Short mmCIF file of C-alpha atoms in Angstrom, two decimals:
data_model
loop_
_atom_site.label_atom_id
_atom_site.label_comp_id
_atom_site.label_asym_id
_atom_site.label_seq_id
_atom_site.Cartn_x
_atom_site.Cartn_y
_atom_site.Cartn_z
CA UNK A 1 -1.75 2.09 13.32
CA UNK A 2 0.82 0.09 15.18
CA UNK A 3 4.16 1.21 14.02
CA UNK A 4 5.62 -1.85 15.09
CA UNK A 5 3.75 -4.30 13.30
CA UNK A 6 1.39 -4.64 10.17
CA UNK A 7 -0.98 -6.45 9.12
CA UNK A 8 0.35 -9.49 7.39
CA UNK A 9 0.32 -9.29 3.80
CA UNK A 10 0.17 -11.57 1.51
CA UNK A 11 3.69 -12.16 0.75
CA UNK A 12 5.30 -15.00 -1.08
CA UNK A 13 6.77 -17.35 0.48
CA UNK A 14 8.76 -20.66 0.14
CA UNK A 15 10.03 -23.45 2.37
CA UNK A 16 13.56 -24.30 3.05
CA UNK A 17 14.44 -27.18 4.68
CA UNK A 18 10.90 -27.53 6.38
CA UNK A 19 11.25 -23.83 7.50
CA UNK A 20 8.82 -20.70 5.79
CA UNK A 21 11.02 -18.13 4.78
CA UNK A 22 10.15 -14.98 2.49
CA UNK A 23 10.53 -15.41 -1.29
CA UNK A 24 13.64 -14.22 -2.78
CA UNK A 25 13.59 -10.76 -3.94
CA UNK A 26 13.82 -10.26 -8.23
CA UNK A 27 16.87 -10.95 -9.95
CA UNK A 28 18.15 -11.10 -13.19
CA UNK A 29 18.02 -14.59 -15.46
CA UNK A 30 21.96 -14.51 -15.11
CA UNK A 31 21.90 -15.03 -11.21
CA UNK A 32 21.76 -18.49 -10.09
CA UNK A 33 19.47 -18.15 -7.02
CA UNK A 34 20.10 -21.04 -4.41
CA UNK A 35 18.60 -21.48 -0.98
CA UNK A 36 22.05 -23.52 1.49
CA UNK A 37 25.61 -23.06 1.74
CA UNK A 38 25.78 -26.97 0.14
CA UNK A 39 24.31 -25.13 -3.69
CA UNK A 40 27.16 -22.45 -3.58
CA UNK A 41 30.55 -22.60 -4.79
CA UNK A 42 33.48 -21.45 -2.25
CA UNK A 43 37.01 -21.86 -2.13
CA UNK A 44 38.80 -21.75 0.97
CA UNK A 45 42.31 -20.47 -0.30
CA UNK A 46 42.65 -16.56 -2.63
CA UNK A 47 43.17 -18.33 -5.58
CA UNK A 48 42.02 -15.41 -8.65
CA UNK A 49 38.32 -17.60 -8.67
CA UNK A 50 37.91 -17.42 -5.04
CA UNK A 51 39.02 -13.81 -4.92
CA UNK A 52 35.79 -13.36 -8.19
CA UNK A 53 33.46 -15.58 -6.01
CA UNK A 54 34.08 -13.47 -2.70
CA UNK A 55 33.64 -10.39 -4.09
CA UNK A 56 30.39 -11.49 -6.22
CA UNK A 57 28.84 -13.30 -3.04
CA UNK A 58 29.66 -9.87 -1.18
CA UNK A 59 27.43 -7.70 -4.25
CA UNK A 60 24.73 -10.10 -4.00
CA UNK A 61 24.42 -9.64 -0.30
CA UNK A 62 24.39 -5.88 -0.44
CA UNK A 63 22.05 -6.42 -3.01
CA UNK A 64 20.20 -7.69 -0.68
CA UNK A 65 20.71 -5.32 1.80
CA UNK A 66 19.31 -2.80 -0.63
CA UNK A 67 15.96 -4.77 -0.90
CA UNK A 68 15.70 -5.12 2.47
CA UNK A 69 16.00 -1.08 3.62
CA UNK A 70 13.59 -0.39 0.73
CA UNK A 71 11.13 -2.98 1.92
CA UNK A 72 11.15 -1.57 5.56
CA UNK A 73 10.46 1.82 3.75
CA UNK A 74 7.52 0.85 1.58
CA UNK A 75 6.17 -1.64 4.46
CA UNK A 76 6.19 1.03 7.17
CA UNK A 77 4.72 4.47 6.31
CA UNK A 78 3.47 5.22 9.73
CA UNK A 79 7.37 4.46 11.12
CA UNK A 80 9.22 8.05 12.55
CA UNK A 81 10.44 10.23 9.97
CA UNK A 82 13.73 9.92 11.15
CA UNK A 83 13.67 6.37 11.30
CA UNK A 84 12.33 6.00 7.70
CA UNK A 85 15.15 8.76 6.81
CA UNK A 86 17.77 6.08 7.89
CA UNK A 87 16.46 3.90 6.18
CA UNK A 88 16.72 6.07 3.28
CA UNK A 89 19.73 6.59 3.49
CA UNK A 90 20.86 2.54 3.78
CA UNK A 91 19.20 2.40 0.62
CA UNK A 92 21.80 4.83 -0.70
CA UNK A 93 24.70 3.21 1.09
CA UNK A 94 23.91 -0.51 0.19
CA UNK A 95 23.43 0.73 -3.70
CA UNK A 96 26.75 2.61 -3.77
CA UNK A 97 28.31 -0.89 -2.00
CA UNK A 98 26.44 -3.04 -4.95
CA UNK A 99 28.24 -0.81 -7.93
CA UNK A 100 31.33 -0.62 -6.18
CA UNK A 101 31.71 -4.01 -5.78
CA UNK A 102 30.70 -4.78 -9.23
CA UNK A 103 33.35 -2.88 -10.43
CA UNK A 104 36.00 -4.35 -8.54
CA UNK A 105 34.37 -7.84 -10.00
CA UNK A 106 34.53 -6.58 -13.34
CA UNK A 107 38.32 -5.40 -12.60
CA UNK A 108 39.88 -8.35 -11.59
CA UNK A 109 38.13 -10.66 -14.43
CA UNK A 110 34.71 -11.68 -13.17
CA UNK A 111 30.90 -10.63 -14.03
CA UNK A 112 27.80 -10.72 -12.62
CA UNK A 113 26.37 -14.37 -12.81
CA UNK A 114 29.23 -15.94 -12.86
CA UNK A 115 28.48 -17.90 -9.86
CA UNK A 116 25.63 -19.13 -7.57
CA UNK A 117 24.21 -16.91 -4.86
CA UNK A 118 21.56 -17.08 -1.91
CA UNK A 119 19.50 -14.33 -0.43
CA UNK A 120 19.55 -15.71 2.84
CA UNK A 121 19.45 -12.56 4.77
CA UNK A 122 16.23 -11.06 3.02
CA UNK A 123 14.33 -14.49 3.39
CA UNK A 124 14.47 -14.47 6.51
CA UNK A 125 14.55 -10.75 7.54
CA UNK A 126 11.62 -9.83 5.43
CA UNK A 127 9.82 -12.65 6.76
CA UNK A 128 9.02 -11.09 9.66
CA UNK A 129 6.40 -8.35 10.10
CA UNK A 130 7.47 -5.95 12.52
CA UNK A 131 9.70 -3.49 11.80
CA UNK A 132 11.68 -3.73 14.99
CA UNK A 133 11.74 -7.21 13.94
CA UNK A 134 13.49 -6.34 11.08
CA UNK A 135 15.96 -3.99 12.33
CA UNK A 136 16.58 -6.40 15.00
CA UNK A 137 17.52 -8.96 12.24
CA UNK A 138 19.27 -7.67 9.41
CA UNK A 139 20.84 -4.10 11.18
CA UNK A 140 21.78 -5.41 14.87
CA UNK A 141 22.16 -9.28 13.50
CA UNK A 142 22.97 -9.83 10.36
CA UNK A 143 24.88 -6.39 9.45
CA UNK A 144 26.54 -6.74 12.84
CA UNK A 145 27.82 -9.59 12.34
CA UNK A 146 29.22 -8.52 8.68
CA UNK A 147 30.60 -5.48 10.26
CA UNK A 148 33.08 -8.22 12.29
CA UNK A 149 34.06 -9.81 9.06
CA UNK A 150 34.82 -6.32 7.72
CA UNK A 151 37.13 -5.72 9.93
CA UNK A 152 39.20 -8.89 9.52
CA UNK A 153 39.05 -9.42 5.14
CA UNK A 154 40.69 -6.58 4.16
CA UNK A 155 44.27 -8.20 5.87
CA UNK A 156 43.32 -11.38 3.80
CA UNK A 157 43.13 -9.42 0.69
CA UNK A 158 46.36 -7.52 1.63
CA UNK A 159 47.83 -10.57 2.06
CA UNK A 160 46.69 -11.55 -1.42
CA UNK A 161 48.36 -8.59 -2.62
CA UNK A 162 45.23 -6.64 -3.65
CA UNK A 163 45.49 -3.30 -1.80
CA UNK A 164 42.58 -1.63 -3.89
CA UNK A 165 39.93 -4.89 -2.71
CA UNK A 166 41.21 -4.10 0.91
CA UNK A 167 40.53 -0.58 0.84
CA UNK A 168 36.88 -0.73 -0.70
CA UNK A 169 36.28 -3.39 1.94
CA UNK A 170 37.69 -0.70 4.89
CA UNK A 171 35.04 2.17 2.86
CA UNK A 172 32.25 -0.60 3.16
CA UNK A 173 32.62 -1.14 6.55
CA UNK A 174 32.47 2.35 7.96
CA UNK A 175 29.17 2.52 6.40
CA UNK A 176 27.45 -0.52 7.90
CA UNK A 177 28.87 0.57 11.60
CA UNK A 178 26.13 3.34 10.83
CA UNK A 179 23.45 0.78 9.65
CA UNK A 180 23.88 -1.15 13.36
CA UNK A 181 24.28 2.16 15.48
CA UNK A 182 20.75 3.83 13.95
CA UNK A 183 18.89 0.18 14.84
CA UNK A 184 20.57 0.20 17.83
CA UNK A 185 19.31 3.59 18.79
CA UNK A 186 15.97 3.23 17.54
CA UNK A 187 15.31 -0.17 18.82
CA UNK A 188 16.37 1.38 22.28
CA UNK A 189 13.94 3.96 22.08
CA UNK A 190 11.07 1.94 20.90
CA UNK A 191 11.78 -0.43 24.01
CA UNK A 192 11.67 2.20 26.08
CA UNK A 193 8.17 3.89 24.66
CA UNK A 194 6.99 0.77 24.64
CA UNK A 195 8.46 -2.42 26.41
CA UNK A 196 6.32 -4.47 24.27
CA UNK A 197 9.02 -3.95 21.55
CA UNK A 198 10.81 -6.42 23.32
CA UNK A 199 8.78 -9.43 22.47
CA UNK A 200 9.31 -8.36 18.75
CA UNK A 201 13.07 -8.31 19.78
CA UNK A 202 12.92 -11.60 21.28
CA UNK A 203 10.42 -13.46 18.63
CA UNK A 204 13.41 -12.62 16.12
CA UNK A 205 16.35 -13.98 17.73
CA UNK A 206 14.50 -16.77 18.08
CA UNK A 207 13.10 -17.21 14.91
CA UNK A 208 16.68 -17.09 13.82
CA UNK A 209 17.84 -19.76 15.82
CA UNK A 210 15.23 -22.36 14.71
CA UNK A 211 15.94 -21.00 10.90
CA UNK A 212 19.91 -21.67 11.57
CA UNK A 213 18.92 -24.69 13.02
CA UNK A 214 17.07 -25.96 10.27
CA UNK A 215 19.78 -24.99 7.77
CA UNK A 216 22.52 -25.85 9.37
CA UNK A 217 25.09 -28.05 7.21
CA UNK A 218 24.64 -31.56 7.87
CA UNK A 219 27.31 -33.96 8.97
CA UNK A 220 29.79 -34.75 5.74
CA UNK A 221 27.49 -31.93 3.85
CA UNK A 222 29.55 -30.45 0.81
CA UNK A 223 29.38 -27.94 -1.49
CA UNK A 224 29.29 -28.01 -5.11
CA UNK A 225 33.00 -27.97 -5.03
CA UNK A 226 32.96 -31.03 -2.86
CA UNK A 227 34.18 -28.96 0.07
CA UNK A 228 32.76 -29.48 3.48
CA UNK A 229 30.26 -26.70 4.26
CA UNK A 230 30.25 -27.56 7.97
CA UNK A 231 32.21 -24.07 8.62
CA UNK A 232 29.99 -22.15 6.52
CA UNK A 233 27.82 -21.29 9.70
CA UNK A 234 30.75 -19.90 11.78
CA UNK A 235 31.15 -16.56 13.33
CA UNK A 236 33.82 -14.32 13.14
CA UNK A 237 35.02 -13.02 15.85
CA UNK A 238 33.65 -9.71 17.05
CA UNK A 239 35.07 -6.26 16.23
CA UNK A 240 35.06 -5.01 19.79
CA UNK A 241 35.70 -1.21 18.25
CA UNK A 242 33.16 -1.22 15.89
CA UNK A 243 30.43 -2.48 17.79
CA UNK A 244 31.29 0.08 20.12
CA UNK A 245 31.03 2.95 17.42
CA UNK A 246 27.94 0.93 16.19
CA UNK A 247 26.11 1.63 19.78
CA UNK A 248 26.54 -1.86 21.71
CA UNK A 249 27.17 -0.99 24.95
CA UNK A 250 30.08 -2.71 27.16
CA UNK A 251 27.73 -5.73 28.78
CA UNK A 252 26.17 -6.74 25.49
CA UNK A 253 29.99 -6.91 23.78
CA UNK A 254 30.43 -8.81 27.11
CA UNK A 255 27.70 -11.03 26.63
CA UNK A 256 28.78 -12.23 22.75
CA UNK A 257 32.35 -12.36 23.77
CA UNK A 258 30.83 -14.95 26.54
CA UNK A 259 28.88 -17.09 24.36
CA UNK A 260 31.59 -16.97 21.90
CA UNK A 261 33.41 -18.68 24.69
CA UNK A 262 36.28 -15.46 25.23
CA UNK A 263 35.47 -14.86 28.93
CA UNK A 264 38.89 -13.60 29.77
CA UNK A 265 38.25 -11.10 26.97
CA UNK A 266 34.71 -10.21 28.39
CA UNK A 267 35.73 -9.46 31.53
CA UNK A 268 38.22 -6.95 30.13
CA UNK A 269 35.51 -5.22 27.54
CA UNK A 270 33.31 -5.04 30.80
CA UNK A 271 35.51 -2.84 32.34
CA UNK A 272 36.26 -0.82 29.66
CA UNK A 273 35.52 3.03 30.61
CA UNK B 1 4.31 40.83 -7.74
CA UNK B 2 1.78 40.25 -4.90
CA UNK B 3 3.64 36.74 -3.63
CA UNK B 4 2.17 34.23 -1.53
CA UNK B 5 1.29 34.13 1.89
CA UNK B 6 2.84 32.82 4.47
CA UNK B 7 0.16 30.40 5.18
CA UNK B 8 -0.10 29.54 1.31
CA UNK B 9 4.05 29.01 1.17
CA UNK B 10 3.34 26.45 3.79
CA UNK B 11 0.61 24.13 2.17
CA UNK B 12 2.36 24.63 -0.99
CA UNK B 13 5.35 23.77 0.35
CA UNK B 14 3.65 20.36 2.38
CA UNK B 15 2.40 19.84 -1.04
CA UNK B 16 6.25 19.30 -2.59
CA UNK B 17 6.86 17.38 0.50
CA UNK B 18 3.94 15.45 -0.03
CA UNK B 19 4.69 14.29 -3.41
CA UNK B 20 8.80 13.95 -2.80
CA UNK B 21 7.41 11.01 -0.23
CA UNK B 22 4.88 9.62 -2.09
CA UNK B 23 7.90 8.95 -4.88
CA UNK B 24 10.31 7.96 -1.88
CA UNK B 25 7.44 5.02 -1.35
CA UNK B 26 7.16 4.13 -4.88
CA UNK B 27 10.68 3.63 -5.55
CA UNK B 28 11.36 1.65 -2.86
CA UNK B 29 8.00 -0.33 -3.31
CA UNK B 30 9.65 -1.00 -6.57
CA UNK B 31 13.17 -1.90 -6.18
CA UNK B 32 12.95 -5.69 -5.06
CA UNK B 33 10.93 -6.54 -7.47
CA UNK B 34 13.33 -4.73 -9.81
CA UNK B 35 15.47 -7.36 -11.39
CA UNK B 36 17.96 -5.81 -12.98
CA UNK B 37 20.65 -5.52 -11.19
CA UNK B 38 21.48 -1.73 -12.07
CA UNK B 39 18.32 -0.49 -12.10
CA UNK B 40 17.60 -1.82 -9.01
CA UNK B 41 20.54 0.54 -7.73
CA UNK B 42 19.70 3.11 -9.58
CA UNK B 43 16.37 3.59 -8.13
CA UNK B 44 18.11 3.01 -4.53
CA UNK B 45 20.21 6.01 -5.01
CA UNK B 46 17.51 7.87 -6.14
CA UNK B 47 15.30 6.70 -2.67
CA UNK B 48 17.55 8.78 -0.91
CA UNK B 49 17.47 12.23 -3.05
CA UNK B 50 13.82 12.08 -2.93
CA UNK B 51 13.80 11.61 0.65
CA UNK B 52 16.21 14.26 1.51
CA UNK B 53 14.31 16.56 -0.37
CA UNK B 54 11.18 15.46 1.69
CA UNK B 55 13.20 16.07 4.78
CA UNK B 56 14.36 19.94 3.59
CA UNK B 57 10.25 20.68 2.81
CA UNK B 58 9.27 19.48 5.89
CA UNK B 59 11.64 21.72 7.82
CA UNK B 60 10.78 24.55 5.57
CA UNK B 61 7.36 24.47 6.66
CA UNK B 62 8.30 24.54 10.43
CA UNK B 63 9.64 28.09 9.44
CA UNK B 64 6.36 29.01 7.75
CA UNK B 65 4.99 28.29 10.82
CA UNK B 66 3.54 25.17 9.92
CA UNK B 67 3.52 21.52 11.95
CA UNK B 68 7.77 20.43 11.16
CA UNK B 69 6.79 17.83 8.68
CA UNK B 70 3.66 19.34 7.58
CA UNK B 71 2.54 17.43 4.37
CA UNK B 72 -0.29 18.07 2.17
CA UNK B 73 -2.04 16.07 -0.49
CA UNK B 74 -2.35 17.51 -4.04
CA UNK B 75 -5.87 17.38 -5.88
CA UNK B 76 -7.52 14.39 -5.87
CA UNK B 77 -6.75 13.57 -9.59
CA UNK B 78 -3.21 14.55 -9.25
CA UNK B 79 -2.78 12.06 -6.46
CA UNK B 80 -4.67 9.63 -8.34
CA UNK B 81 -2.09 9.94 -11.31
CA UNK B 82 0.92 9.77 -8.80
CA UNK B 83 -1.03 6.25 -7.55
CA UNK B 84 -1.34 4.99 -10.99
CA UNK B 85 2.23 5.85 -12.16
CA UNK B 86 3.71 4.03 -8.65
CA UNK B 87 1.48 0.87 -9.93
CA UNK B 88 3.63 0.21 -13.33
CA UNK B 89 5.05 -2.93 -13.32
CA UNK B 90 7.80 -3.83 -15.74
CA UNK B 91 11.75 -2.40 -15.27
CA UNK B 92 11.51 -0.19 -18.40
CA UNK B 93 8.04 1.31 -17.88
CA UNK B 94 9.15 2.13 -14.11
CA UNK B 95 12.18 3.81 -15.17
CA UNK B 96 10.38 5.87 -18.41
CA UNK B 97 7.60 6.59 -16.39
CA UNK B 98 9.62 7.97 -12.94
CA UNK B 99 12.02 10.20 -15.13
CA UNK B 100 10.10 11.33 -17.88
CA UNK B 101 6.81 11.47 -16.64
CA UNK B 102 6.57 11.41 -12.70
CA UNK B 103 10.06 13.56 -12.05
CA UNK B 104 7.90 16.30 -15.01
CA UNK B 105 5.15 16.68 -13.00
CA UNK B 106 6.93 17.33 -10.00
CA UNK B 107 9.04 20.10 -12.20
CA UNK B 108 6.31 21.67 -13.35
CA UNK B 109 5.41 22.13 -9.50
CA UNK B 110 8.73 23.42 -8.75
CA UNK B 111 8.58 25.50 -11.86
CA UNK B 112 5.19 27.23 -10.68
CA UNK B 113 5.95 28.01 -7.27
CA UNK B 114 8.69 29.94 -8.42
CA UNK B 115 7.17 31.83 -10.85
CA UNK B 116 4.28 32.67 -8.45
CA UNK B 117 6.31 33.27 -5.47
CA UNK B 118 8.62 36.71 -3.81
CA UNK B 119 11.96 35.11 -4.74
CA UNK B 120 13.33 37.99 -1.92
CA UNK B 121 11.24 37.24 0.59
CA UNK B 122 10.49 33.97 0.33
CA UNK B 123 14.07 32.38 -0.57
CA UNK B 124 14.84 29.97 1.45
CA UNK B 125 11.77 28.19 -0.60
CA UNK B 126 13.71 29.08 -3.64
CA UNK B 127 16.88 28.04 -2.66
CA UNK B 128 15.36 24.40 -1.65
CA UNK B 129 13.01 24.05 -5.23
CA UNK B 130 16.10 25.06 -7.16
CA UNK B 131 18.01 22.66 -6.04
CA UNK B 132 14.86 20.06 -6.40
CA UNK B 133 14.88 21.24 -9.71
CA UNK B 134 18.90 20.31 -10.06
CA UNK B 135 18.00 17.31 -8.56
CA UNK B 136 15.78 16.16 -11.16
CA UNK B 137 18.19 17.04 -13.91
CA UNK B 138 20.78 14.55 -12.01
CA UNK B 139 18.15 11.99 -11.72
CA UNK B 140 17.55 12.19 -15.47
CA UNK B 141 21.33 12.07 -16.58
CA UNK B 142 22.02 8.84 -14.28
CA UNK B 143 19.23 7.25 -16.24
CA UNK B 144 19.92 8.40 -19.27
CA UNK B 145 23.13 6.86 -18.81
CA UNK B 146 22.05 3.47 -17.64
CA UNK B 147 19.94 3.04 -20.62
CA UNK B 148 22.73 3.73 -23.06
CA UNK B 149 24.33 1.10 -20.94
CA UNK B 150 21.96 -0.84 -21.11
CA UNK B 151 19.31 -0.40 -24.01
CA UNK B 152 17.52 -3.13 -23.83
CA UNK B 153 15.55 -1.02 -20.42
CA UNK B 154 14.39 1.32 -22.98
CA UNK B 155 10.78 1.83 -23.50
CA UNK B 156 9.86 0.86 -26.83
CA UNK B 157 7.50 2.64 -27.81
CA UNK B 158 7.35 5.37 -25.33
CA UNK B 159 3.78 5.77 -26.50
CA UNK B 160 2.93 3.41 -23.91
CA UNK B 161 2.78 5.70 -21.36
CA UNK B 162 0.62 7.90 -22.89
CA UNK B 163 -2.05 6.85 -21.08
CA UNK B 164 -0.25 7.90 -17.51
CA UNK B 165 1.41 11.35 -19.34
CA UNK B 166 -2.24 12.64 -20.01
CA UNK B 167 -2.87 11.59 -16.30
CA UNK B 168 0.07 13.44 -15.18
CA UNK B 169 -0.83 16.74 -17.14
CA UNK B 170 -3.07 17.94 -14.52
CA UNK B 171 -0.53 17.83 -11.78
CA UNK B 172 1.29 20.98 -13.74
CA UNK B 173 -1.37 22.79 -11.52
CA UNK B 174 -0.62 21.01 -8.21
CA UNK B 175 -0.20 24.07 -6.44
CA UNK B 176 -2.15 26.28 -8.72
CA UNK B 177 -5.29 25.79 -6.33
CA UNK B 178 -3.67 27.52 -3.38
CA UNK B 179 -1.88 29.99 -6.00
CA UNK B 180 -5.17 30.87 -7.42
CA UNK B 181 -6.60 32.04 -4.23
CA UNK B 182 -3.49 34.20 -3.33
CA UNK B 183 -3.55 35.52 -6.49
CA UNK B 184 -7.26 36.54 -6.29
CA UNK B 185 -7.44 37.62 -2.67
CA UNK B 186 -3.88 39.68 -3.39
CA UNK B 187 -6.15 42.15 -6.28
#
């Protein structure tokens, strides 16, 4: 069998904005389950609901995370050992991240339900049906990308005087740096046993960029708040340390400090020994 | 005590391996279509015990000079009761049927090869199944705990797993084909 793809099963499916997208994953009757950034609630300030709706939105996602690593595992017997022992191990790490979390939810006054969430990450990761796919998606992409945020929240939550919040969030974080280094590695070394990889790389970036273009907010789009949601699909910017730990080497930082329009900066991470 | 073979550690051994991944895939076959939020993460901690003790059998058998990795099916209806366990559906049945029932039959396993095996010569095997068998007992507690957490994920009644427990009573003997043969061939 082809380790890097299977044969497509007959998975559920729904349609978001005109786009097909992987059925959201089981949750409980108390979890409002919404598909844009215009059905969730989000506060731009660290007022005590915004601090409950951060933290919940953040358990839902490594939630998430959780279904995703065990759906790579079940999808993809034939996959390295070692791989699928990475995966094994994310399984571990998201879980621990979804009950610590909770707790600090359940600390400060909230509970689970208490507001709307989205699954955004599995719908589309577990859409596609390649496992490099997949890695490519939610470890180098998606996790990636949360492993920037990491680095910048816990100084907001400091800053909102909530040292413990800040700390779990620094814990969190070391953990998903090794969630993007083992895709990184692997998805290297499937390339180069195979170059073909690549076009399973590339048909995921770019089935991400039609999804985000799909969903994108619309001009004037709000949230249920009333807020505009026309920020909800920034970037943060990029942890330059941590993707280094994580495995991106110094012309691919380059490269998303370019397109993030910091070419001063990529120059300097280029020439970084 | 005539022991087993080094050729007969190493199947039996690929045996535990084989069954410590077979639960690795059910579990994580199950837990997105887990709803509950603390199962789900229960079983996801679990994914990773089972695995690791996958990994430790499979290097085991490298040192009884079999394939690194080297996994071996149980009989046919043992496997087939594994199969049908891995195929229950609802949150409470998954989590009475993996620690009662599925996590038993891979004791009993554990519990065999010790008895039938030279605990001197052959510990490094007993070092690994011992801790399996700690393992399990961890396993249990953690669910025992969620459900008086949360009771409503209690089976009620339990007898409906009878059905898979009478399934499940064969695999007491998983190894008990190679152990046989030892035995006989040792006088």
């Amino acid at each position: 069998m082809n380790l890097h793809t299977m044969p497509r099963l007959p998975v559920e499916t729904k349609v978001v904005r005109g786009v097909h997208l992987r059925k959201d994953p089981a949750r409980e009757p108390c979890f409002k389950v919404v598909d844009t950034d215009a059905e969730m609630v989000a506060w731009q300030d660290m007022s005590p609901q915004s601090q409950r709706e951060r933290l919940h939105r953040h358990m839902n996602n490594e939630m998430s995370s959780l279904d995703i690593a065990a759906q790579c595992l079940a999808d993809y017997p034939d996959a390295p050992w070692e791989l699928r022992m990475q995966l094994a191990r994310q399984a571990w790490d998201e879980s621990r991240h979804v009950m610590a979390l909770a707790r600090r939810l359940r600390e400060i006054g909230g509970y689970k339900g208490e507001f709307p969430v989205a699954n955004f990450e599995w719908s589309v990761t577990c859409y596609l049906d390649s496992l490099v796919g997949r890695l490519t998606m939610q470890n180098r992409t998606f996790e990636a990308g949360a492993m920037d945020l990491l680095a910048r929240l816990p100084a907001q939550w400091r800053a909102a005087g909530d040292e413990k919040t800040a700390e779990l969030l620094e814990s969190i974080a070391a953990d998903e740096v090794q969630h993007v280094r083992f895709a990184n590695q692997w998805i290297r070394r499937m390339a180069s046993e195979d170059p073909r990889v690549l076009f399973q790389v590339a048909h995921a970036v770019r089935f991400l960029a039609a999804v985000n273009t799909a969903l994108m907010p619309r001009p004037g789009e709000v949230n249920r708040l009333g807020q505009s949601v026309e920020s909800a699909g920034e970037v943060a910017p990029i942890s330059i340390e941590d993707r280094e730990l994580a495995g991106f080497t110094q012309e691919e930082i380059a490269e998303i400090l370019r397109q993030a329009g910091f070419r001063s900066v990529a120059a300097a991470a280029e020439t970084r020994s | 005590m005539p022991g087993l073979s080094v050729k007969r550690r190493a199947d039996a051994v690929g045996v535990l391996r084989y069954v410590n991944v077979l639960l690795m895939e059910t579990l994580a076959a199950w837990v997105p279509s887990i709803p509950e939020m603390e199962a789900k993460v229960l079983f996801g901690r679990h994914i990773w015990r089972v695995a690791q003790r996958a990994d430790s059998f499979g290097l085991r058998a490298r040192e009884l000079r079999a394939p690194m990795h080297h996994s071996v099916a149980p009989p046919p209806n043992c496997l087939l009761a594994f199969k049908t366990g891995a195929a229950l559906r609802s949150t409470d049945e998954r989590i009475a049927g993996y620690h009662d029932l599925l996590l038993g039959a891979l004791g009993a396993g554990y519990a065999w090869y010790l008895e039938q095996t030279d605990r001197l010569v052959d510990e490094p095997s007993v070092v690994l199944i011992e801790s399996g068998l700690r393992e399990i007992d961890v396993m249990r507690t953690e669910s025992a705990r969620l459900l008086e957490d949360f009771p409503v994920l209690r089976l009620d009644p339990p007898r409906k797993l009878d059905d898979l427990r009478n399934a499940l009573a064969v695999c007491g003997g998983m190894l008990a084909n190679e152990l046989a043969h030892d035995a006989a061939t040792a006088g």
